[in-house]
Coordinates of C-alpha atoms and ligand atoms in Angstrom, one line a residue:
M1 CA 244.2 172.1 240.2
G2 CA 241.3 170.0 241.0
L3 CA 238.2 170.6 238.9
N4 CA 239.5 172.3 235.7
P5 CA 237.5 173.2 232.8
V6 CA 237.9 171.3 229.2
K7 CA 240.1 173.1 227.0
V8 CA 238.6 173.7 223.8
P9 CA 240.7 172.3 220.7
P10 CA 242.2 175.0 218.6
Q11 CA 240.2 176.5 215.6
S12 CA 236.8 175.1 216.3
I13 CA 234.7 178.0 215.2
S14 CA 231.3 176.3 215.4
S15 CA 229.3 177.2 212.6
P16 CA 226.2 179.0 213.0
G17 CA 224.3 176.0 211.2
N18 CA 224.4 175.3 207.6
L19 CA 221.5 176.7 205.5
H20 CA 219.4 173.5 204.1
A21 CA 217.7 175.5 201.8
P22 CA 218.9 178.6 199.7
V23 CA 217.6 181.6 201.5
H24 CA 216.8 185.3 200.6
L25 CA 218.3 187.5 203.1
F26 CA 215.8 189.5 205.5
P27 CA 215.7 192.2 204.6
A28 CA 216.7 193.5 201.5
T29 CA 219.8 195.7 201.1
L30 CA 219.1 199.4 200.7
K31 CA 220.7 201.6 197.8
E32 CA 220.2 204.7 199.4
T33 CA 222.7 206.1 202.0
P34 CA 220.8 206.4 205.3
S35 CA 221.0 209.8 206.1
E36 CA 221.7 209.4 210.0
A37 CA 224.8 207.6 209.4
Q38 CA 227.8 209.6 209.8
I39 CA 230.6 206.7 209.7
A40 CA 231.0 204.0 207.0
S41 CA 230.6 201.1 209.4
H42 CA 227.4 202.6 210.5
R43 CA 226.0 203.3 206.6
L44 CA 227.3 199.8 205.5
M45 CA 225.5 197.9 208.3
L46 CA 222.5 199.8 207.6
R47 CA 222.4 199.1 203.8
A48 CA 223.8 195.7 203.9
G49 CA 220.8 194.8 206.1
M50 CA 222.7 194.0 209.2
I51 CA 221.0 196.3 211.9
R52 CA 218.0 198.6 212.5
Q53 CA 217.9 201.1 215.0
A54 CA 215.2 200.4 217.6
S55 CA 215.4 203.5 219.5
A56 CA 218.3 205.7 220.3
G57 CA 221.6 203.8 221.2
I58 CA 219.5 200.3 220.6
Y59 CA 219.4 198.0 217.7
T60 CA 217.8 195.1 216.5
W61 CA 220.5 192.8 214.8
L62 CA 219.1 191.3 211.9
P63 CA 220.0 187.8 210.3
L64 CA 223.0 189.1 208.5
G65 CA 224.5 190.9 211.3
L66 CA 223.4 188.3 213.9
R67 CA 225.9 185.8 212.1
V68 CA 228.8 188.4 212.4
L69 CA 228.2 188.8 216.0
R70 CA 227.8 185.4 216.8
K71 CA 231.3 184.6 215.2
I72 CA 233.1 187.4 216.8
E73 CA 231.4 185.8 220.0
T74 CA 232.7 182.3 219.5
I75 CA 236.3 183.8 218.8
V76 CA 236.2 185.8 222.2
R77 CA 234.8 182.7 224.1
E78 CA 237.3 180.2 222.4
E79 CA 240.4 182.4 223.3
Q80 CA 238.9 183.1 227.0
N81 CA 238.3 179.2 227.3
R82 CA 241.7 178.7 226.2
A83 CA 243.3 181.1 228.5
G84 CA 241.5 179.3 231.6
A85 CA 238.6 181.5 231.8
Q86 CA 235.3 179.6 232.6
E87 CA 232.0 180.7 231.4
L88 CA 229.2 181.6 233.2
L89 CA 225.9 183.8 232.6
M90 CA 224.7 186.6 234.8
P91 CA 221.5 188.4 234.5
T92 CA 220.9 191.8 232.9
I93 CA 219.0 193.2 236.0
Q94 CA 220.7 193.7 239.2
S95 CA 219.5 195.1 242.7
A96 CA 220.6 198.5 243.6
D97 CA 221.3 197.2 247.2
L98 CA 224.3 194.9 245.9
W99 CA 225.9 198.4 244.5
R100 CA 225.2 200.3 247.4
E101 CA 227.7 197.8 249.0
S102 CA 230.5 199.0 246.8
G103 CA 229.3 202.5 247.1
R104 CA 229.0 202.5 243.2
Y105 CA 225.3 203.0 243.3
D106 CA 225.3 206.8 243.9
A107 CA 228.5 207.3 242.1
Y108 CA 227.6 205.9 238.9
G109 CA 225.5 209.0 237.9
K110 CA 223.0 209.1 234.9
E111 CA 224.6 206.5 232.9
M112 CA 222.8 203.9 235.0
L113 CA 219.5 203.2 234.0
R114 CA 217.7 202.6 237.3
I115 CA 214.5 200.6 237.4
T116 CA 211.6 200.2 240.2
D117 CA 209.7 196.8 240.6
R118 CA 206.1 196.4 241.2
H119 CA 207.2 195.9 244.8
D120 CA 209.2 199.5 245.0
R121 CA 212.4 197.5 245.1
E122 CA 215.4 199.5 243.4
M123 CA 217.2 197.7 240.3
L124 CA 219.1 198.8 237.7
Y125 CA 220.0 197.2 234.3
G126 CA 223.8 196.2 234.6
P127 CA 226.6 198.6 233.0
T128 CA 229.0 196.2 234.4
N129 CA 229.4 193.3 236.8
E130 CA 232.0 193.7 239.1
E131 CA 229.7 193.8 242.1
L132 CA 227.4 190.5 241.0
I133 CA 230.5 188.5 240.2
T134 CA 232.2 189.6 243.6
Q135 CA 229.0 188.6 245.5
I136 CA 229.0 185.1 243.6
F137 CA 232.5 184.5 244.5
R138 CA 232.2 185.6 248.0
D139 CA 229.2 183.2 248.7
N140 CA 230.9 180.5 246.8
V141 CA 234.9 180.5 247.3
K142 CA 236.2 180.1 250.8
R143 CA 239.6 178.6 250.2
Y144 CA 242.8 179.7 248.9
R145 CA 243.5 176.5 247.3
D146 CA 240.4 177.2 244.9
L147 CA 242.3 180.0 243.5
P148 CA 243.0 181.3 240.9
K149 CA 239.7 181.8 239.4
I150 CA 238.7 183.7 235.8
L151 CA 235.0 183.9 235.6
Y152 CA 233.5 185.4 232.5
H153 CA 230.4 186.1 230.6
I154 CA 229.2 187.6 227.4
Q155 CA 225.8 189.5 228.1
W156 CA 224.3 192.5 227.0
K157 CA 224.6 196.0 229.1
F158 CA 223.1 199.1 229.4
R159 CA 224.7 202.5 229.6
D160 CA 222.4 205.7 229.0
E161 CA 225.2 207.2 227.0
V162 CA 224.6 211.3 226.6
R163 CA 225.5 211.0 223.1
P164 CA 225.0 207.7 221.6
R165 CA 226.6 207.5 218.1
F166 CA 228.1 206.0 215.2
G167 CA 225.7 202.8 215.3
V168 CA 226.8 200.1 217.3
M169 CA 230.1 201.9 218.1
R170 CA 228.8 203.7 221.2
G171 CA 225.4 202.3 221.7
R172 CA 223.4 202.1 224.7
E173 CA 222.2 198.9 224.8
F174 CA 225.7 196.8 223.7
L175 CA 227.1 193.3 224.0
M176 CA 230.1 192.8 226.2
K177 CA 232.3 190.1 227.1
D178 CA 233.6 190.8 230.8
S179 CA 235.9 188.4 232.7
Y180 CA 236.9 188.8 236.4
S181 CA 239.7 187.3 238.1
F182 CA 240.3 186.3 241.6
D183 CA 244.1 185.9 243.1
L184 CA 245.6 185.1 246.5
D185 CA 248.1 188.0 245.9
F186 CA 249.6 190.5 243.8
E187 CA 251.8 188.1 241.8
G188 CA 249.1 186.0 241.1
A189 CA 246.6 189.0 239.9
K190 CA 249.7 189.9 237.6
R191 CA 249.5 186.5 236.1
S192 CA 246.1 186.7 235.5
Y193 CA 246.2 190.0 233.9
K194 CA 249.0 188.7 231.7
A195 CA 246.8 185.7 230.6
M196 CA 244.1 187.9 229.6
F197 CA 246.5 190.5 228.0
D198 CA 248.0 187.7 225.8
A199 CA 244.3 186.4 225.0
Y200 CA 243.1 189.9 223.9
L201 CA 246.2 190.0 221.3
K202 CA 245.2 186.6 219.9
T203 CA 241.5 187.1 220.0
F204 CA 242.0 190.2 217.7
K205 CA 244.3 188.8 215.7
R206 CA 242.3 186.0 214.7
M207 CA 239.5 189.0 213.8
G208 CA 242.3 190.4 211.3
L209 CA 242.6 193.2 213.4
T210 CA 245.6 194.8 214.8
A211 CA 244.6 196.3 218.0
I212 CA 247.5 198.2 220.2
P213 CA 247.6 197.9 223.9
M214 CA 247.6 201.4 225.4
Q215 CA 248.5 202.4 229.0
A216 CA 245.1 204.2 230.2
D217 CA 243.0 205.6 232.7
S218 CA 240.7 203.6 234.7
G219 CA 237.9 205.9 235.3
A220 CA 234.8 204.7 236.9
I221 CA 236.0 201.1 237.3
G222 CA 239.2 202.3 239.4
G223 CA 242.7 200.5 239.6
T224 CA 246.0 200.8 239.2
L225 CA 247.3 198.6 236.1
T226 CA 245.4 199.1 233.0
H227 CA 245.2 199.0 229.0
E228 CA 243.0 200.0 226.4
F229 CA 243.2 198.1 223.0
H230 CA 242.8 200.4 220.1
V231 CA 242.1 199.4 216.5
L232 CA 243.4 202.2 214.5
A233 CA 240.7 203.9 212.4
E234 CA 240.4 207.6 211.1
T235 CA 237.1 207.7 212.7
G236 CA 238.2 206.4 216.2
E237 CA 236.7 208.5 218.9
S238 CA 240.1 208.4 220.8
G239 CA 243.6 210.1 219.9
V240 CA 246.4 207.5 220.4
F241 CA 250.2 208.2 220.4
Y242 CA 252.7 205.3 220.3
D243 CA 256.1 204.5 219.5
V244 CA 256.8 203.4 216.2
A245 CA 258.9 200.4 217.8
Y246 CA 255.5 198.7 218.5
D247 CA 254.9 198.0 215.0
E248 CA 258.3 196.9 214.3
L249 CA 257.7 194.4 217.5
A250 CA 254.5 193.3 216.2
A251 CA 255.4 192.3 213.0
K252 CA 257.9 190.0 214.3
G253 CA 255.2 188.8 217.1
E254 CA 257.2 189.9 219.8
I255 CA 254.5 191.9 221.5
D256 CA 254.2 191.0 225.0
L257 CA 253.0 192.8 228.6
D258 CA 257.0 193.3 229.6
A259 CA 257.8 194.5 225.7
L260 CA 255.3 196.9 225.9
S261 CA 255.6 198.3 229.4
R262 CA 258.8 199.6 228.2
L263 CA 257.6 201.4 225.1
Y264 CA 255.4 204.5 224.9
A265 CA 251.8 203.9 223.8
V266 CA 249.0 206.1 225.3
T267 CA 245.6 207.6 224.6
D268 CA 245.3 211.3 224.7
E269 CA 244.2 211.7 228.2
K270 CA 247.4 210.3 229.1
H271 CA 249.6 211.8 226.6
D272 CA 252.5 213.6 228.2
P273 CA 255.4 215.1 225.6
T274 CA 257.8 215.3 228.5
A275 CA 257.3 211.7 229.7
A276 CA 260.8 209.7 230.1
N277 CA 260.2 207.3 227.7
V278 CA 258.3 209.5 224.7
P279 CA 260.1 208.7 221.4
P280 CA 261.8 211.3 219.3
P281 CA 258.9 213.3 217.0
E282 CA 259.9 211.2 213.9
R283 CA 259.3 208.0 215.9
L284 CA 256.2 209.0 217.6
R285 CA 253.0 208.0 215.9
T286 CA 249.7 209.9 216.3
A287 CA 246.5 208.6 215.0
R288 CA 243.0 207.9 215.9
G289 CA 241.7 204.6 217.5
I290 CA 238.6 202.7 218.5
E291 CA 238.7 201.1 221.9
V292 CA 237.6 197.3 221.5
G293 CA 239.2 196.2 224.8
H294 CA 239.7 197.5 228.2
I295 CA 241.6 195.6 230.9
F296 CA 241.7 196.6 234.9
Y297 CA 243.8 195.4 237.9
F298 CA 242.1 197.1 240.8
G299 CA 243.4 195.0 243.8
T300 CA 241.0 194.7 246.5
K301 CA 238.7 197.5 245.7
Y302 CA 235.5 195.6 245.7
S303 CA 236.6 192.2 247.6
K304 CA 237.2 194.7 250.5
A305 CA 234.1 196.6 250.3
M306 CA 232.0 193.2 249.8
G307 CA 233.9 190.8 252.3
A308 CA 235.4 188.7 249.4
V309 CA 237.8 186.7 251.7
V310 CA 239.4 183.3 251.6
A311 CA 241.4 181.5 254.2
G312 CA 245.1 181.8 253.4
P313 CA 247.6 179.0 253.9
D314 CA 247.8 179.7 257.6
G315 CA 244.2 180.0 258.3
T316 CA 244.2 183.7 258.2
P317 CA 241.8 185.4 256.0
V318 CA 242.9 187.0 252.9
T319 CA 241.0 189.8 250.9
V320 CA 241.3 188.6 247.2
E321 CA 243.1 190.4 244.5
M322 CA 241.0 191.3 241.5
G323 CA 240.8 192.4 238.0
S324 CA 238.3 192.9 235.4
Y325 CA 238.7 192.5 231.4
G326 CA 236.1 193.7 228.8
I327 CA 235.8 193.5 225.3
G328 CA 233.2 195.4 223.3
V329 CA 231.7 192.7 221.2
S330 CA 228.9 194.7 219.4
R331 CA 231.4 197.5 218.9
L332 CA 234.0 195.1 217.0
V333 CA 231.7 194.4 214.5
G334 CA 231.6 198.4 213.6
A335 CA 235.1 198.5 213.9
I336 CA 235.8 195.5 211.8
I337 CA 234.1 197.2 209.0
E338 CA 235.7 200.8 209.3
A339 CA 239.1 198.4 208.8
N340 CA 237.8 196.4 206.2
H341 CA 235.5 198.2 203.5
D342 CA 236.3 200.1 200.2
E343 CA 234.0 202.1 198.0
R344 CA 231.5 199.2 197.1
G345 CA 230.8 197.9 200.2
I346 CA 232.5 195.5 203.2
R347 CA 235.4 193.3 203.0
W348 CA 235.0 190.8 205.5
P349 CA 237.7 188.9 206.9
E350 CA 236.9 185.3 206.5
S351 CA 237.0 184.3 210.3
V352 CA 233.9 186.7 210.9
A353 CA 232.5 186.8 207.8
P354 CA 228.5 186.3 208.0
F355 CA 229.2 183.6 205.2
K356 CA 232.3 182.5 203.7
V357 CA 230.7 182.0 200.2
G358 CA 228.0 184.1 198.0
L359 CA 226.6 182.1 195.1
I360 CA 225.3 184.4 192.2
N361 CA 222.8 182.7 189.6
L362 CA 223.2 185.1 186.8
K363 CA 220.0 183.8 185.1
S364 CA 217.7 182.3 187.7
G365 CA 214.8 180.3 186.1
D366 CA 217.3 178.9 183.5
G367 CA 217.0 175.2 183.9
A368 CA 220.6 174.5 183.4
C369 CA 221.8 177.3 185.5
D370 CA 219.5 176.5 188.5
A371 CA 220.7 172.8 188.4
A372 CA 224.4 173.8 188.3
C373 CA 223.9 176.3 191.3
E374 CA 221.6 174.0 193.2
D375 CA 224.4 171.2 192.8
I376 CA 227.3 173.4 193.9
Y377 CA 225.0 175.1 196.8
A378 CA 224.5 171.4 198.1
K379 CA 228.0 170.6 197.8
L380 CA 229.1 173.6 199.6
T381 CA 226.8 173.5 202.6
Q382 CA 227.5 169.4 203.1
A383 CA 231.1 170.7 203.5
G384 CA 230.2 173.0 206.2
I385 CA 230.8 175.8 204.2
D386 CA 228.3 178.7 204.8
T387 CA 226.9 180.0 201.7
L388 CA 224.8 182.6 200.7
Y389 CA 222.6 181.8 197.6
D390 CA 221.3 184.6 195.3
D391 CA 218.7 183.1 193.0
R392 CA 216.7 186.4 192.9
D393 CA 215.3 187.0 189.7
D394 CA 217.1 190.1 189.0
R395 CA 219.7 191.7 186.8
A396 CA 223.2 190.7 187.2
G397 CA 224.5 194.1 187.9
V398 CA 222.1 194.3 191.0
K399 CA 223.4 191.1 192.3
F400 CA 227.0 191.9 191.8
A401 CA 226.5 195.3 193.8
D402 CA 224.8 193.6 196.4
M403 CA 227.1 191.0 196.7
D404 CA 230.1 193.4 197.3
L405 CA 228.0 195.6 199.6
I406 CA 227.6 192.3 201.8
G407 CA 231.1 192.1 201.3
L408 CA 231.2 188.0 201.6
P409 CA 234.9 186.7 201.0
W410 CA 234.3 184.9 197.9
Q411 CA 232.1 185.0 195.3
L412 CA 231.1 182.3 192.9
V413 CA 229.1 183.5 189.6
I414 CA 227.6 180.9 187.7
G415 CA 225.9 182.1 184.5
P416 CA 224.4 180.2 181.1
K417 CA 227.4 180.7 179.1
G418 CA 229.9 179.5 181.9
V419 CA 227.4 176.5 182.3
A420 CA 227.6 175.5 178.8
A421 CA 231.5 175.6 178.6
G422 CA 231.6 173.9 182.3
I423 CA 233.3 177.1 183.8
V424 CA 232.4 179.0 186.9
E425 CA 233.9 182.5 188.0
L426 CA 235.4 182.9 191.5
K427 CA 236.2 186.2 192.8
N428 CA 237.8 187.4 196.0
R429 CA 236.3 190.3 197.1
H430 CA 239.3 191.6 199.1
S431 CA 241.9 191.5 196.5
G432 CA 239.2 191.8 193.6
E433 CA 241.1 189.1 191.6
K434 CA 238.9 187.0 189.5
Q435 CA 239.5 183.1 188.3
E436 CA 237.6 180.8 185.5
L437 CA 237.7 177.6 186.5
S438 CA 235.7 174.4 186.6
A439 CA 233.1 174.0 189.0
D440 CA 235.2 171.1 190.6
S441 CA 238.1 173.1 191.0
A442 CA 236.5 176.1 192.5
L443 CA 234.7 173.8 195.1
A444 CA 238.2 172.3 195.8
K445 CA 239.4 175.7 196.4
L446 CA 236.6 176.7 198.6
I447 CA 236.2 173.5 200.7
G448 CA 240.0 172.6 201.0
Ligands
5CA501 N1 233.9 196.1 234.0 C1 235.1 196.8 233.0 C2 235.8 195.8 232.3 S1 234.8 194.3 232.3 C3 234.2 197.6 231.8 O1 233.2 197.8 231.9 N2 235.2 198.3 231.1 S2 234.7 199.2 229.7 O2 233.8 200.1 230.5 O3 235.8 199.8 229.5 O4 234.0 198.5 228.7 C4 234.6 197.4 228.0 C5 234.3 197.5 226.7 O5 232.9 197.8 226.4 C6 235.0 198.8 226.1 O6 236.5 198.8 225.9 C7 234.2 198.9 224.6 O7 235.0 198.3 223.5 C8 232.9 198.4 225.1 N3 231.9 199.3 225.2 C9 232.1 200.3 226.5 N4 230.9 201.3 226.1 C10 230.2 201.0 225.0 C11 228.9 201.3 224.4 N5 228.6 202.4 224.8 N6 228.8 200.8 223.1 C12 229.7 199.9 222.6 N7 230.5 199.3 223.3 C13 231.0 199.7 224.3

């Protein structure tokens, strides 16, 4: 109705930009396993040179890590836009007074980083944005005809976690996508909730993840209808319990909100062995999960406290129905690695890989090898394929180990013997399968 956002065409992952010259990654990879890292994803992110800790729970994103973070962000953004949500950008610093309106300033406790400015005004680094978005809505939307609306941003948050750990998995500063829906009534709010629920399933699937929606507790956000999306991993912080029927339906692509509401799928705090829909023990799966998303319907909790009211169809004021929908964008980088690695390193799914191809020059400085590599590098980058070119003057073993650690989906290996015979080697990092073929066939495979 009215002014609708432009829908993005499907699969338009915008590339972070081709590299016009071969690069040496900054910084170099680490051989040693950093002692502070307890789980695989944290270790691998440090060793591959994706992040460095700035202070407890706060990280610098190095070039390799940033490329992944941006790709994840792009997928999240595309699926939000496709679901009809509109992107804006709210600030990280918020006013304490706004949070007093909802009553959460005192309730939030020590996790909130409180700041005083030079005029002694109380500010805070936003841990979430229900208050700010409700204010924006309240000040700008007055008529029921302007509903429904879903607004979102992708912005850094700060929560002064007691125990930041596992690298970006539980940080203090972290990147979140948070959406907020505004509807005239409960039916509308349910439609918005369902649209976000479906968008989440698509979003995680595009990253190569199976994220299981669990009926959850609403905690500090408050509300009645809420789901957490969990990626299964041994190192997950939450225990999860679910009916194996979920796997069967998911395999057929038949999971939606209705199907799920009939199934038993809960996190440990909600697990109740006596609940009516608990499956028999042989059909109850117990696992660990990483919470990568959390969605809430909370009705008029904030709109009532803060006066977000529109003129309804008959002119009487209606307090709008709201929901909020979060995705842990920076946590996803760790979760994807937990789900995709082996003893040698990361195995990126293509959709979020920092580069699609790693080009290894086995004999840098050799005229024929350099020429063959540079030719193939130019063709790949011209075709829009993100390629990392290892032209270091180093042993082959070092280059292979680094490329396996970084985990790009494809490795293209060019050496003097192959160049003489007109052959290159193409290795798939995921399956380990290697193929010898002509440079043109390799290009066709990678570009096609
Ligand atoms: N306002 C609501 C939804 S927009 C909200 O804040 N929900 S949340 O608290 O569940 O956070 C949303 C997502 O952010 C979580 O599912 C999780 O994936 C991620 N997240 C939360 N805390 C952290 C943290 N300390 N480090 C990394 N990611 C986090």
